[in-house]
Amino acid sequence: MALTVVGSIAFDAVKTPFGERERMLGGAAVHFSLAASFFTEVRPVGPVGEDFGAEQFAVLENRGVLTDDVERVPGGQSFFWRGRYEYDLNVAHTEDTQLGVFGEFEPKLSEAARCADTLFLANIQPDLQRQVRAQCGAASFSGLDSMNLWIETAKDSLLAAIAEVDCLVVNDAEIRMLTGESNLARAARAVMELGPRAVVAKQGEYGAALFTEEGYFALPGFPLEDVRDPTGAGDSFAGGFFGYLDGLEGEVDDGELRRAMGYGTVLASFNVEEFGTERVSRLTREEIDERFEALRRMTQFESLPA
Amino acid sequence: MALTVVGSIAFDAVKTPFGERERMLGGAAVHFSLAASFFTEVRPVGPVGEDFGAEQFAVLENRGVLTDDVERVPGGQSFFWRGRYEYDLNVAHTEDTQLGVFGEFEPKLSEAARCADTLFLANIQPDLQRQVRAQCGAASFSGLDSMNLWIETAKDSLLAAIAEVDCLVVNDAEIRMLTGESNLARAARAVMELGPRAVVAKQGEYGAALFTEEGYFALPGFPLEDVRDPTGAGDSFAGGFFGYLDGLEGEVDDGELRRAMGYGTVLASFNVEEFGTERVSRLTREEIDERFEALRRMTQFESLPA
């Protein structure tokens, strides 16, 4: 199996009440790829500048991530984001965004990237998402993330992009904003009427909810006493979710979507324990499976022996 | 088994985007008692005015609620609350509060009320909660709800009241405010260090989380496409939770607390489907058990045959 993801590959400057980093590896495609790398072969697609060097490539390659489709633009600067979180880590403030090479990104996928079984379109301009979707005709399962900016400025393109994927993965507030429907169950149904067979509503620390034709499933966020940096949590969730699904032998049924929600939750929880990619880049599959099992116990009506 | 609850018995005027009621039966002890009545014998304690008549008593008595400790004050007016909800039903505005007979409430419990096995102190002034707790020495399991007002104006009394109960049931924002700890897991642990063996964090539409020494459990809100009036959801949750626990033959262990969370979630979900007590007052135990089973399926990693 093989998984292609298109999205930002970036440097982040992040300050939280628990520390700060002036320039660390980040971006949706990076967090997604590292999380997915525990389950399958993953190939991020996106541009970087000359400032993106061997050290950054090594973080990806040490986890087996295939970097052939990371396009290094001569003379360019990588996407840069600076943000700050309040003591309540749910409140984030963007202080600076420099698109750099991302401003002129035209996705050109390699043969290998185009042949992926699974495709994830991380949060980028929806017309670019559609271009990538069109190049990956073979993908049997595809997903898409977006943000309020595109709902406000490119809604028609975004609706067209959503219609072309199997699974929408966005924040619950964005599902409401997109559909103009404040009731989440109704909003999710409205999205499914556009095309997707599954809708995942990310709910920050409250976890995530899955809507499908077959029913509803929800998981709380994994309870942590130490959360240091929420940056990339949603992308790590998506990486665990789509990585697990791509790694499957059989088809993506409702039970597998539920387990994928579990792996997404687990990867997101590790991601936020430290800054940027620090925790996930030295994570083990054994740690993931232990936490997955702990999460399963936490959500069962019967308490199980430890 | 027998359950005593002290709290407001009121008239509510409520306006939501889906309708309005000018004067309907409400109050924490009412919503709690109706929800608990499906599981055990419940006795609300609290004052009402002369405006509280046979029609209101009948709603309680038709569900088998014991009204001997509802104190009718001659010449008095019942507690009155007027509120309005935005299109996002999570946003409520209080437009009027008239304490009426509640302003001079001095709890005097009957012998029967004092002998309860289970006690719930709904949201009232914490010194009153302590007076009631002191009168109910026999209760083997007790719980307490509160609100931001008491955290701001009577924090020491509230902390003393919390120390005297087994289970705190409040909104997650209130747990953070009470403890000055933004991380919910740490905040819950700080509460348990005061005395309670269990902490339930109510999270509105996101559901509720349970913290105990044995571990963590969380349930999403039951997904509903039609929510008409959230008033009393938290009290119905508590009524289902403590009612179920009081109805048990055996002891309150971790597995029973988890099932109690399920019944709380189910009762809250029925409560919000219509205005005030309208839905719960004609609910059946069969409907409750059906929805409990649906909730159990929704939260399992394996999807089950319908």
Coordinates of C-alpha atoms in Angstrom, one line a residue:
Chain A
M1 CA 0.0 0.0 0.0
A2 CA 1.1 3.6 -0.5
L3 CA -0.1 6.9 0.8
T4 CA 0.4 10.3 -0.8
V5 CA -0.1 13.6 1.1
V6 CA 0.0 17.1 -0.2
G7 CA 0.4 20.0 2.1
S8 CA 2.8 22.4 3.8
I9 CA 6.3 21.6 4.7
A10 CA 7.4 24.4 6.9
F11 CA 9.4 26.0 9.7
D12 CA 7.4 27.0 12.7
A13 CA 8.2 29.4 15.5
V14 CA 6.0 28.5 18.5
K15 CA 5.6 29.9 22.0
T16 CA 3.4 28.2 24.6
P17 CA 3.3 28.7 28.4
F18 CA 5.5 25.6 28.6
G19 CA 8.4 26.7 26.3
E20 CA 9.2 28.0 22.9
R21 CA 11.1 27.1 19.7
E22 CA 12.4 29.8 17.3
R23 CA 12.6 27.6 14.2
M24 CA 11.6 24.0 14.1
L25 CA 10.4 21.6 11.4
G26 CA 6.7 21.7 11.0
G27 CA 3.8 21.9 8.4
A28 CA 0.8 19.8 7.9
A29 CA 2.4 17.3 5.5
V30 CA 5.3 16.8 7.9
H31 CA 3.2 16.0 10.9
F32 CA 0.9 13.9 8.8
S33 CA 3.8 11.9 7.3
L34 CA 5.5 11.2 10.5
A35 CA 2.3 9.9 12.1
A36 CA 1.4 7.8 9.0
S37 CA 4.9 6.4 8.8
F38 CA 4.2 3.9 11.6
F39 CA 1.6 2.1 9.4
T40 CA 2.6 2.5 5.7
E41 CA 4.8 4.0 3.0
V42 CA 4.1 7.7 2.9
R43 CA 5.1 10.2 0.3
P44 CA 4.7 14.0 1.1
V45 CA 4.3 16.3 -1.8
G46 CA 5.1 20.0 -1.4
P47 CA 7.8 22.7 -2.0
V48 CA 10.6 23.8 0.3
G49 CA 13.2 26.5 0.0
E50 CA 17.0 26.4 0.1
D51 CA 16.7 26.8 3.9
F52 CA 15.4 23.3 4.1
G53 CA 18.4 21.1 4.5
A54 CA 19.8 17.7 5.3
E55 CA 18.8 18.0 9.0
Q56 CA 15.1 18.4 8.1
F57 CA 15.2 15.7 5.4
A58 CA 16.8 13.4 8.0
V59 CA 13.8 13.7 10.4
L60 CA 11.5 12.5 7.7
E61 CA 13.8 9.8 6.3
N62 CA 14.7 8.4 9.7
R63 CA 11.0 7.5 9.9
G64 CA 11.1 5.9 6.4
V65 CA 9.2 8.8 4.8
L66 CA 9.8 8.9 1.1
T67 CA 11.0 12.5 0.2
D68 CA 11.3 12.2 -3.6
D69 CA 8.3 14.5 -4.0
V70 CA 9.6 17.2 -1.7
E71 CA 10.5 19.9 -4.3
R72 CA 13.4 22.0 -3.3
V73 CA 13.1 25.4 -5.1
P74 CA 16.4 27.1 -5.8
G75 CA 16.6 30.5 -4.2
G76 CA 13.3 30.0 -2.4
Q77 CA 12.4 30.2 1.3
S78 CA 10.3 27.6 3.0
F79 CA 6.8 28.3 4.3
F80 CA 7.1 29.9 7.8
W81 CA 4.5 30.2 10.6
R82 CA 4.9 32.0 13.9
G83 CA 2.2 31.4 16.5
R84 CA 1.6 31.7 20.2
Y85 CA -0.8 29.8 22.5
E86 CA -2.5 31.1 25.6
Y87 CA -2.5 29.3 29.0
D88 CA -5.6 27.8 27.7
L89 CA -3.9 25.9 24.8
N90 CA -7.1 25.9 22.8
V91 CA -6.6 29.6 22.1
A92 CA -3.9 30.1 19.4
H93 CA -2.7 33.4 17.8
T94 CA -1.0 33.5 14.5
E95 CA 1.7 36.2 14.6
D96 CA 3.3 35.8 11.2
T97 CA 2.8 33.7 8.0
Q98 CA 5.3 33.8 5.2
L99 CA 4.2 31.7 2.2
G100 CA 7.6 31.6 0.6
V101 CA 7.8 28.9 -2.1
F102 CA 4.3 27.9 -1.3
G103 CA 3.0 31.1 -2.9
E104 CA 3.8 29.7 -6.4
F105 CA 3.3 26.0 -5.7
E106 CA 2.1 24.0 -8.7
P107 CA 1.8 20.4 -7.7
K108 CA 3.6 18.0 -10.1
L109 CA 3.4 14.5 -8.7
S110 CA 5.9 11.8 -9.6
E111 CA 4.6 8.6 -11.1
A112 CA 5.0 6.9 -7.7
A113 CA 3.0 9.6 -5.9
R114 CA 0.2 9.5 -8.5
C115 CA -0.1 5.7 -8.0
A116 CA -0.9 5.9 -4.3
D117 CA -3.8 3.8 -3.0
T118 CA -4.6 6.5 -0.4
L119 CA -4.5 10.3 -0.9
F120 CA -4.7 13.0 1.7
L121 CA -5.2 16.6 0.7
A122 CA -4.0 18.6 3.7
N123 CA -5.1 22.2 4.2
I124 CA -4.1 24.1 1.1
Q125 CA -5.9 26.2 -1.5
P126 CA -8.8 24.1 -2.7
D127 CA -8.0 24.4 -6.4
L128 CA -4.6 23.0 -5.7
Q129 CA -6.3 20.2 -3.8
R130 CA -8.4 19.4 -6.9
Q131 CA -5.3 19.4 -9.2
V132 CA -3.7 16.8 -7.0
R133 CA -6.9 14.8 -6.7
A134 CA -7.1 14.7 -10.5
Q135 CA -3.5 13.4 -10.8
C136 CA -4.2 10.6 -8.3
G137 CA -6.9 8.8 -10.1
A138 CA -5.9 5.4 -8.7
A139 CA -6.5 6.3 -5.0
S140 CA -9.2 4.1 -3.6
F141 CA -9.6 6.2 -0.5
S142 CA -9.0 9.9 -0.2
G143 CA -9.4 12.6 2.4
L144 CA -9.3 16.4 2.7
D145 CA -8.7 19.0 5.4
S146 CA -9.4 22.7 5.0
M147 CA -9.8 25.9 7.1
N148 CA -12.0 28.9 7.7
L149 CA -9.9 31.0 5.2
W150 CA -11.0 28.8 2.2
I151 CA -14.6 28.6 3.4
E152 CA -14.6 32.4 3.3
T153 CA -12.6 33.1 0.2
A154 CA -13.0 30.0 -2.1
K155 CA -16.1 28.2 -1.0
D156 CA -17.2 27.0 -4.4
S157 CA -13.8 25.5 -5.1
L158 CA -13.8 23.9 -1.7
L159 CA -17.2 22.4 -2.2
A160 CA -16.1 20.9 -5.5
A161 CA -12.9 19.5 -3.9
I162 CA -15.0 18.0 -1.0
A163 CA -17.3 16.3 -3.6
E164 CA -14.3 14.5 -5.0
V165 CA -13.0 12.8 -1.8
D166 CA -14.2 10.0 0.4
C167 CA -13.6 11.6 3.8
L168 CA -13.7 15.1 5.1
V169 CA -11.5 15.8 8.2
V170 CA -12.0 19.3 9.6
N171 CA -12.7 21.0 12.9
D172 CA -16.3 20.9 14.0
A173 CA -16.6 24.7 13.8
E174 CA -15.5 24.5 10.2
I175 CA -18.2 21.9 9.4
R176 CA -20.8 24.2 10.9
M177 CA -19.4 27.2 9.0
L178 CA -19.2 25.3 5.7
T179 CA -22.8 24.1 5.8
G180 CA -24.4 27.0 7.7
E181 CA -25.9 24.4 10.1
S182 CA -25.2 24.7 13.8
N183 CA -26.3 21.2 14.6
L184 CA -23.3 19.0 14.0
A185 CA -25.2 15.8 13.1
R186 CA -27.2 17.7 10.5
A187 CA -24.1 19.5 9.3
A188 CA -22.2 16.2 8.8
R189 CA -25.2 14.8 6.9
A190 CA -25.1 17.8 4.6
V191 CA -21.5 17.2 3.9
M192 CA -22.2 13.5 3.1
E193 CA -24.8 14.7 0.6
L194 CA -22.0 16.4 -1.3
G195 CA -20.1 13.1 -1.8
P196 CA -17.9 12.0 1.1
R197 CA -18.9 8.7 2.8
A198 CA -17.3 9.8 6.0
V199 CA -17.0 13.0 8.0
V200 CA -14.6 13.4 10.8
A201 CA -15.2 16.4 13.1
K202 CA -12.0 17.3 15.1
Q203 CA -12.9 18.8 18.4
G204 CA -9.6 19.7 19.9
E205 CA -9.1 18.5 23.5
Y206 CA -12.6 17.0 23.3
G207 CA -11.5 14.4 20.7
A208 CA -13.2 13.7 17.5
A209 CA -16.4 12.4 16.1
L210 CA -17.0 10.2 13.0
F211 CA -20.2 10.3 10.9
T212 CA -20.9 7.7 8.3
E213 CA -24.0 6.2 6.7
E214 CA -23.7 3.3 9.2
G215 CA -23.7 5.5 12.2
Y216 CA -21.8 7.6 14.7
F217 CA -18.7 7.1 16.7
A218 CA -16.8 9.4 19.0
L219 CA -13.6 9.4 21.0
P220 CA -12.4 11.8 23.6
G221 CA -9.0 13.2 23.4
F222 CA -6.5 11.0 25.2
P223 CA -6.2 12.6 28.7
L224 CA -2.7 14.0 29.3
E225 CA -1.4 15.9 32.3
D226 CA 1.3 17.4 30.3
V227 CA 0.5 19.1 27.0
R228 CA 3.3 21.4 25.7
D229 CA 2.5 22.3 22.1
P230 CA -0.7 21.6 20.3
T231 CA 0.8 22.6 16.9
G232 CA 0.2 19.8 14.4
A233 CA -2.2 17.8 16.5
G234 CA -4.9 17.7 13.8
D235 CA -2.4 16.7 11.1
S236 CA -1.0 14.0 13.3
F237 CA -4.5 12.8 13.9
A238 CA -5.1 12.6 10.1
G239 CA -1.7 10.9 9.6
G240 CA -2.6 8.2 12.1
F241 CA -6.1 7.9 10.7
F242 CA -5.2 7.6 7.0
G243 CA -1.9 5.8 7.7
Y244 CA -3.8 3.0 9.5
L245 CA -6.4 2.8 6.8
D246 CA -3.8 2.6 4.0
G247 CA -1.9 -0.1 5.9
L248 CA -4.9 -2.4 5.8
E249 CA -5.2 -5.5 3.7
G250 CA -8.9 -5.5 3.4
E251 CA -11.5 -2.8 2.6
V252 CA -12.3 0.3 4.7
D253 CA -15.4 -0.7 6.6
D254 CA -17.1 1.0 9.6
G255 CA -15.1 -1.0 12.1
E256 CA -11.8 0.0 10.5
L257 CA -12.8 3.6 10.4
R258 CA -13.4 3.4 14.1
R259 CA -10.0 1.9 14.8
A260 CA -8.5 4.6 12.5
M261 CA -10.1 7.2 14.8
G262 CA -8.3 5.5 17.7
Y263 CA -4.9 5.6 16.0
G264 CA -5.5 9.2 15.0
T265 CA -6.3 10.1 18.6
V266 CA -3.2 8.3 19.8
L267 CA -0.8 10.0 17.3
A268 CA -2.3 13.4 18.1
S269 CA -1.8 12.8 21.8
F270 CA 1.9 11.9 21.4
N271 CA 2.4 14.9 19.1
V272 CA 1.2 17.5 21.7
E273 CA 3.4 16.1 24.5
E274 CA 6.4 17.9 23.2
F275 CA 7.2 20.7 20.7
G276 CA 6.8 20.2 16.9
T277 CA 8.0 16.8 15.7
E278 CA 10.1 16.1 18.8
R279 CA 8.0 13.4 20.4
V280 CA 6.7 11.6 17.3
S281 CA 10.1 11.4 15.6
R282 CA 11.3 9.1 18.4
L283 CA 8.0 7.3 19.0
T284 CA 7.8 3.5 18.7
R285 CA 5.0 1.3 17.3
E286 CA 4.9 -0.4 20.7
E287 CA 4.1 2.9 22.5
I288 CA 1.4 3.5 20.0
D289 CA -0.2 0.1 20.5
E290 CA 0.0 0.5 24.3
R291 CA -1.8 3.8 24.2
F292 CA -4.4 2.5 21.7
E293 CA -5.2 -0.3 24.1
A294 CA -5.4 2.2 27.0
L295 CA -7.8 4.4 24.9
R296 CA -10.0 1.4 24.2
R297 CA -10.2 0.6 27.9
M298 CA -11.0 4.2 28.7
T299 CA -14.0 4.2 26.4
Q300 CA -15.6 0.9 27.4
F301 CA -18.6 0.8 29.6
E302 CA -17.1 -2.1 31.5
S303 CA -13.9 -1.2 33.3
L304 CA -11.3 -3.8 32.4
P305 CA -8.5 -5.2 34.6
A306 CA -5.4 -3.1 33.9
Chain B
M1 CA -32.8 2.6 48.2
A2 CA -33.7 6.3 48.4
L3 CA -32.3 9.4 46.9
T4 CA -32.6 13.0 48.3
V5 CA -31.9 16.0 46.1
V6 CA -31.8 19.6 47.3
G7 CA -32.0 22.4 44.7
S8 CA -34.2 24.8 42.9
I9 CA -37.8 24.1 42.1
A10 CA -38.7 26.8 39.7
F11 CA -40.6 28.4 36.8
D12 CA -38.6 29.1 33.7
A13 CA -39.2 31.4 30.7
V14 CA -37.1 30.2 27.9
K15 CA -36.6 31.3 24.3
T16 CA -34.5 29.3 21.8
P17 CA -34.3 29.5 18.0
F18 CA -36.8 26.6 18.0
G19 CA -39.6 28.0 20.1
E20 CA -40.3 29.6 23.5
R21 CA -42.2 29.0 26.7
E22 CA -43.4 31.8 28.9
R23 CA -43.7 29.9 32.2
M24 CA -42.9 26.3 32.5
L25 CA -41.9 24.0 35.3
G26 CA -38.1 23.9 35.8
G27 CA -35.3 24.1 38.3
A28 CA -32.4 21.8 39.0
A29 CA -34.2 19.6 41.6
V30 CA -37.1 19.1 39.2
H31 CA -35.0 18.1 36.2
F32 CA -32.8 15.9 38.5
S33 CA -35.8 14.2 40.1
L34 CA -37.7 13.4 36.9
A35 CA -34.5 11.8 35.4
A36 CA -33.7 9.9 38.6
S37 CA -37.3 8.7 39.0
F38 CA -36.8 6.0 36.3
F39 CA -34.3 4.2 38.6
T40 CA -35.2 4.8 42.3
E41 CA -37.4 6.6 44.8
V42 CA -36.4 10.3 44.8
R43 CA -37.3 13.1 47.1
P44 CA -36.6 16.7 46.1
V45 CA -36.1 19.2 48.9
G46 CA -36.7 22.9 48.3
P47 CA -39.2 25.8 48.7
V48 CA -41.9 26.9 46.3
G49 CA -44.4 29.8 46.4
E50 CA -48.1 29.9 46.3
D51 CA -47.9 30.0 42.5
F52 CA -46.7 26.4 42.6
G53 CA -49.9 24.4 42.3
A54 CA -51.5 21.1 41.6
E55 CA -50.4 21.1 38.0
Q56 CA -46.8 21.3 38.9
F57 CA -47.0 18.8 41.7
A58 CA -48.7 16.4 39.3
V59 CA -45.7 16.4 36.9
L60 CA -43.5 15.2 39.7
E61 CA -46.0 12.8 41.2
N62 CA -47.0 11.2 37.9
R63 CA -43.4 10.1 37.7
G64 CA -43.5 8.7 41.3
V65 CA -41.4 11.6 42.7
L66 CA -42.0 12.0 46.5
T67 CA -43.0 15.6 47.1
D68 CA -43.4 15.7 50.9
D69 CA -40.2 17.8 51.2
V70 CA -41.3 20.4 48.7
E71 CA -42.0 23.2 51.1
R72 CA -44.9 25.5 50.0
V73 CA -44.3 29.0 51.5
P74 CA -47.5 30.9 52.2
G75 CA -47.5 34.3 50.4
G76 CA -44.3 33.4 48.6
Q77 CA -43.3 33.3 44.9
S78 CA -41.4 30.5 43.4
F79 CA -37.9 30.9 42.0
F80 CA -38.1 32.3 38.5
W81 CA -35.5 32.3 35.7
R82 CA -35.7 33.8 32.2
G83 CA -33.1 32.9 29.6
R84 CA -32.5 32.9 25.9
Y85 CA -30.3 30.8 23.8
E86 CA -28.5 31.8 20.6
Y87 CA -28.6 29.8 17.4
D88 CA -25.5 28.1 18.7
L89 CA -27.3 26.5 21.7
N90 CA -24.1 26.5 23.7
V91 CA -24.5 30.2 24.2
A92 CA -27.1 31.1 26.9
H93 CA -28.0 34.5 28.2
T94 CA -29.8 35.0 31.6
E95 CA -32.3 37.8 31.3
D96 CA -33.9 37.7 34.7
T97 CA -33.5 35.8 38.0
Q98 CA -36.0 36.2 40.8
L99 CA -35.0 34.2 43.9
G100 CA -38.5 34.5 45.5
V101 CA -38.8 32.0 48.4
F102 CA -35.4 30.7 47.6
G103 CA -33.9 33.9 49.1
E104 CA -34.7 32.8 52.6
F105 CA -34.5 29.0 52.2
E106 CA -33.4 27.2 55.3
P107 CA -33.3 23.5 54.6
K108 CA -35.3 21.4 57.1
L109 CA -35.3 17.8 55.9
S110 CA -37.9 15.3 57.0
E111 CA -36.9 12.1 58.7
A112 CA -37.4 10.2 55.4
A113 CA -35.2 12.7 53.4
R114 CA -32.5 12.6 56.0
C115 CA -32.3 8.8 55.8
A116 CA -31.5 8.7 52.1
D117 CA -28.8 6.3 50.9
T118 CA -27.8 8.8 48.2
L119 CA -27.7 12.6 48.3
F120 CA -27.3 15.1 45.6
L121 CA -26.6 18.8 46.4
A122 CA -27.7 20.6 43.2
N123 CA -26.3 24.1 42.5
I124 CA -27.3 26.3 45.5
Q125 CA -25.3 28.4 48.0
P126 CA -22.5 26.2 49.3
D127 CA -23.3 26.8 53.0
L128 CA -26.8 25.5 52.4
Q129 CA -25.3 22.5 50.7
R130 CA -23.2 21.9 53.8
Q131 CA -26.3 22.2 56.1
V132 CA -28.1 19.6 54.0
R133 CA -25.0 17.3 53.9
A134 CA -24.8 17.5 57.7
Q135 CA -28.5 16.4 58.0
C136 CA -28.0 13.4 55.8
G137 CA -25.3 11.6 57.7
A138 CA -26.5 8.2 56.5
A139 CA -25.9 8.8 52.8
S140 CA -23.3 6.3 51.5
F141 CA -22.8 8.2 48.2
S142 CA -23.2 11.9 47.7
G143 CA -22.6 14.4 44.9
L144 CA -22.5 18.1 44.4
D145 CA -23.0 20.6 41.6
S146 CA -22.0 24.3 41.7
M147 CA -21.5 27.3 39.4
N148 CA -19.1 30.1 38.7
L149 CA -21.0 32.5 41.0
W150 CA -20.1 30.5 44.1
I151 CA -16.5 30.0 42.9
E152 CA -16.2 33.8 42.8
T153 CA -18.2 34.7 45.9
A154 CA -18.0 31.8 48.3
K155 CA -15.0 29.8 47.3
D156 CA -13.9 28.7 50.8
S157 CA -17.5 27.4 51.6
L158 CA -17.6 25.7 48.3
L159 CA -14.2 23.9 48.9
A160 CA -15.5 22.8 52.3
A161 CA -18.7 21.5 50.8
I162 CA -16.7 19.6 48.0
A163 CA -14.5 18.0 50.7
E164 CA -17.7 16.4 52.2
V165 CA -19.0 14.6 49.1
D166 CA -18.0 11.6 47.1
C167 CA -18.5 13.0 43.6
L168 CA -18.2 16.5 42.1
V169 CA -20.3 17.1 39.0
V170 CA -19.7 20.4 37.3
N171 CA -18.8 21.9 33.9
D172 CA -15.3 21.5 32.8
A173 CA -14.7 25.3 32.8
E174 CA -15.8 25.4 36.4
I175 CA -13.3 22.7 37.4
R176 CA -10.6 24.7 35.8
M177 CA -11.8 27.9 37.5
L178 CA -12.1 26.2 40.9
T179 CA -8.6 24.8 40.8
G180 CA -6.8 27.5 38.8
E181 CA -5.4 24.6 36.6
S182 CA -6.1 24.7 32.9
N183 CA -5.2 21.1 32.2
L184 CA -8.4 19.1 33.0
A185 CA -6.7 15.9 34.1
R186 CA -4.6 17.9 36.6
A187 CA -7.6 19.9 37.7
A188 CA -9.6 16.8 38.4
R189 CA -6.7 15.3 40.4
A190 CA -6.6 18.5 42.4
V191 CA -10.3 18.1 43.2
M192 CA -9.9 14.5 44.3
E193 CA -7.1 15.6 46.6
L194 CA -9.8 17.6 48.4
G195 CA -11.9 14.5 49.2
P196 CA -14.2 13.3 46.3
R197 CA -13.4 9.9 44.9
A198 CA -14.9 10.8 41.5
V199 CA -15.1 14.0 39.4
V200 CA -17.5 14.3 36.5
A201 CA -16.6 17.1 34.0
K202 CA -19.7 18.1 32.1
Q203 CA -18.8 19.3 28.6
G204 CA -22.1 20.3 27.0
E205 CA -22.6 18.9 23.6
Y206 CA -19.2 17.2 23.8
G207 CA -20.5 14.9 26.5
A208 CA -18.9 14.3 29.9
A209 CA -15.6 12.9 31.4
L210 CA -15.2 10.8 34.5
F211 CA -12.1 10.9 36.6
T212 CA -11.5 8.4 39.4
E213 CA -8.5 6.8 41.1
E214 CA -9.0 3.8 38.8
G215 CA -8.8 5.8 35.6
Y216 CA -10.6 7.9 33.1
F217 CA -13.8 7.4 31.1
A218 CA -15.5 9.7 28.7
L219 CA -18.7 9.7 26.7
P220 CA -19.7 12.0 23.8
G221 CA -23.1 13.7 24.0
F222 CA -25.7 11.5 22.3
P223 CA -25.9 12.9 18.7
L224 CA -29.2 14.5 18.0
E225 CA -30.4 16.2 14.9
D226 CA -33.1 18.1 16.8
V227 CA -32.2 19.9 20.0
R228 CA -34.8 22.4 21.1
D229 CA -34.0 23.5 24.6
P230 CA -30.8 22.7 26.5
T231 CA -32.2 24.0 29.9
G232 CA -31.8 21.3 32.5
A233 CA -29.5 19.1 30.5
G234 CA -26.9 19.0 33.2
D235 CA -29.4 18.4 36.0
S236 CA -31.0 15.6 33.9
F237 CA -27.5 14.1 33.5
A238 CA -27.0 14.2 37.2
G239 CA -30.4 12.7 37.8
G240 CA -29.7 9.8 35.5
F241 CA -26.2 9.3 37.0
F242 CA -27.2 9.4 40.7
G243 CA -30.5 7.7 40.1
Y244 CA -28.9 4.8 38.5
L245 CA -26.3 4.5 41.2
D246 CA -28.9 4.7 44.0
G247 CA -30.9 2.0 42.3
L248 CA -28.0 -0.5 42.5
E249 CA -28.0 -3.4 44.9
G250 CA -24.2 -3.6 45.1
E251 CA -21.5 -1.1 45.7
V252 CA -20.6 1.8 43.5
D253 CA -17.5 0.5 41.7
D254 CA -15.7 1.9 38.6
G255 CA -17.8 -0.1 36.2
E256 CA -21.1 1.1 37.7
L257 CA -19.8 4.7 37.6
R258 CA -19.2 4.2 33.9
R259 CA -22.7 2.9 33.3
A260 CA -24.1 5.8 35.4
M261 CA -22.3 8.1 33.0
G262 CA -24.2 6.4 30.2
Y263 CA -27.6 6.8 31.9
G264 CA -26.7 10.4 32.6
T265 CA -25.9 11.0 29.0
V266 CA -29.1 9.4 27.8
L267 CA -31.4 11.3 30.2
A268 CA -29.7 14.6 29.2
S269 CA -30.2 13.8 25.6
F270 CA -34.0 13.2 26.0
N271 CA -34.3 16.3 28.1
V272 CA -33.0 18.6 25.3
E273 CA -35.3 17.2 22.6
E274 CA -38.2 19.3 23.8
F275 CA -38.8 22.3 26.2
G276 CA -38.4 22.0 29.9
T277 CA -39.7 18.8 31.4
E278 CA -41.9 18.0 28.3
R279 CA -40.0 15.1 26.9
V280 CA -38.8 13.4 30.1
S281 CA -42.2 13.5 31.8
R282 CA -43.6 11.2 29.1
L283 CA -40.4 9.1 28.7
T284 CA -40.4 5.3 29.3
R285 CA -37.7 3.1 30.8
E286 CA -37.8 1.1 27.5
E287 CA -36.8 4.2 25.5
I288 CA -34.0 4.9 28.0
D289 CA -32.6 1.4 27.7
E290 CA -32.8 1.5 23.9
R291 CA -30.8 4.7 23.8
F292 CA -28.3 3.4 26.4
E293 CA -27.6 0.4 24.1
A294 CA -27.3 2.7 21.1
L295 CA -24.8 4.8 23.0
R296 CA -22.8 1.7 24.0
R297 CA -22.6 0.7 20.3
M298 CA -21.6 4.2 19.3
T299 CA -18.6 4.2 21.6
Q300 CA -17.2 0.8 20.8
F301 CA -14.2 0.3 18.6
E302 CA -15.9 -2.6 16.8
S303 CA -19.1 -1.7 15.0
L304 CA -21.8 -4.1 16.0
P305 CA -24.7 -5.4 14.0
A306 CA -27.7 -3.2 14.5

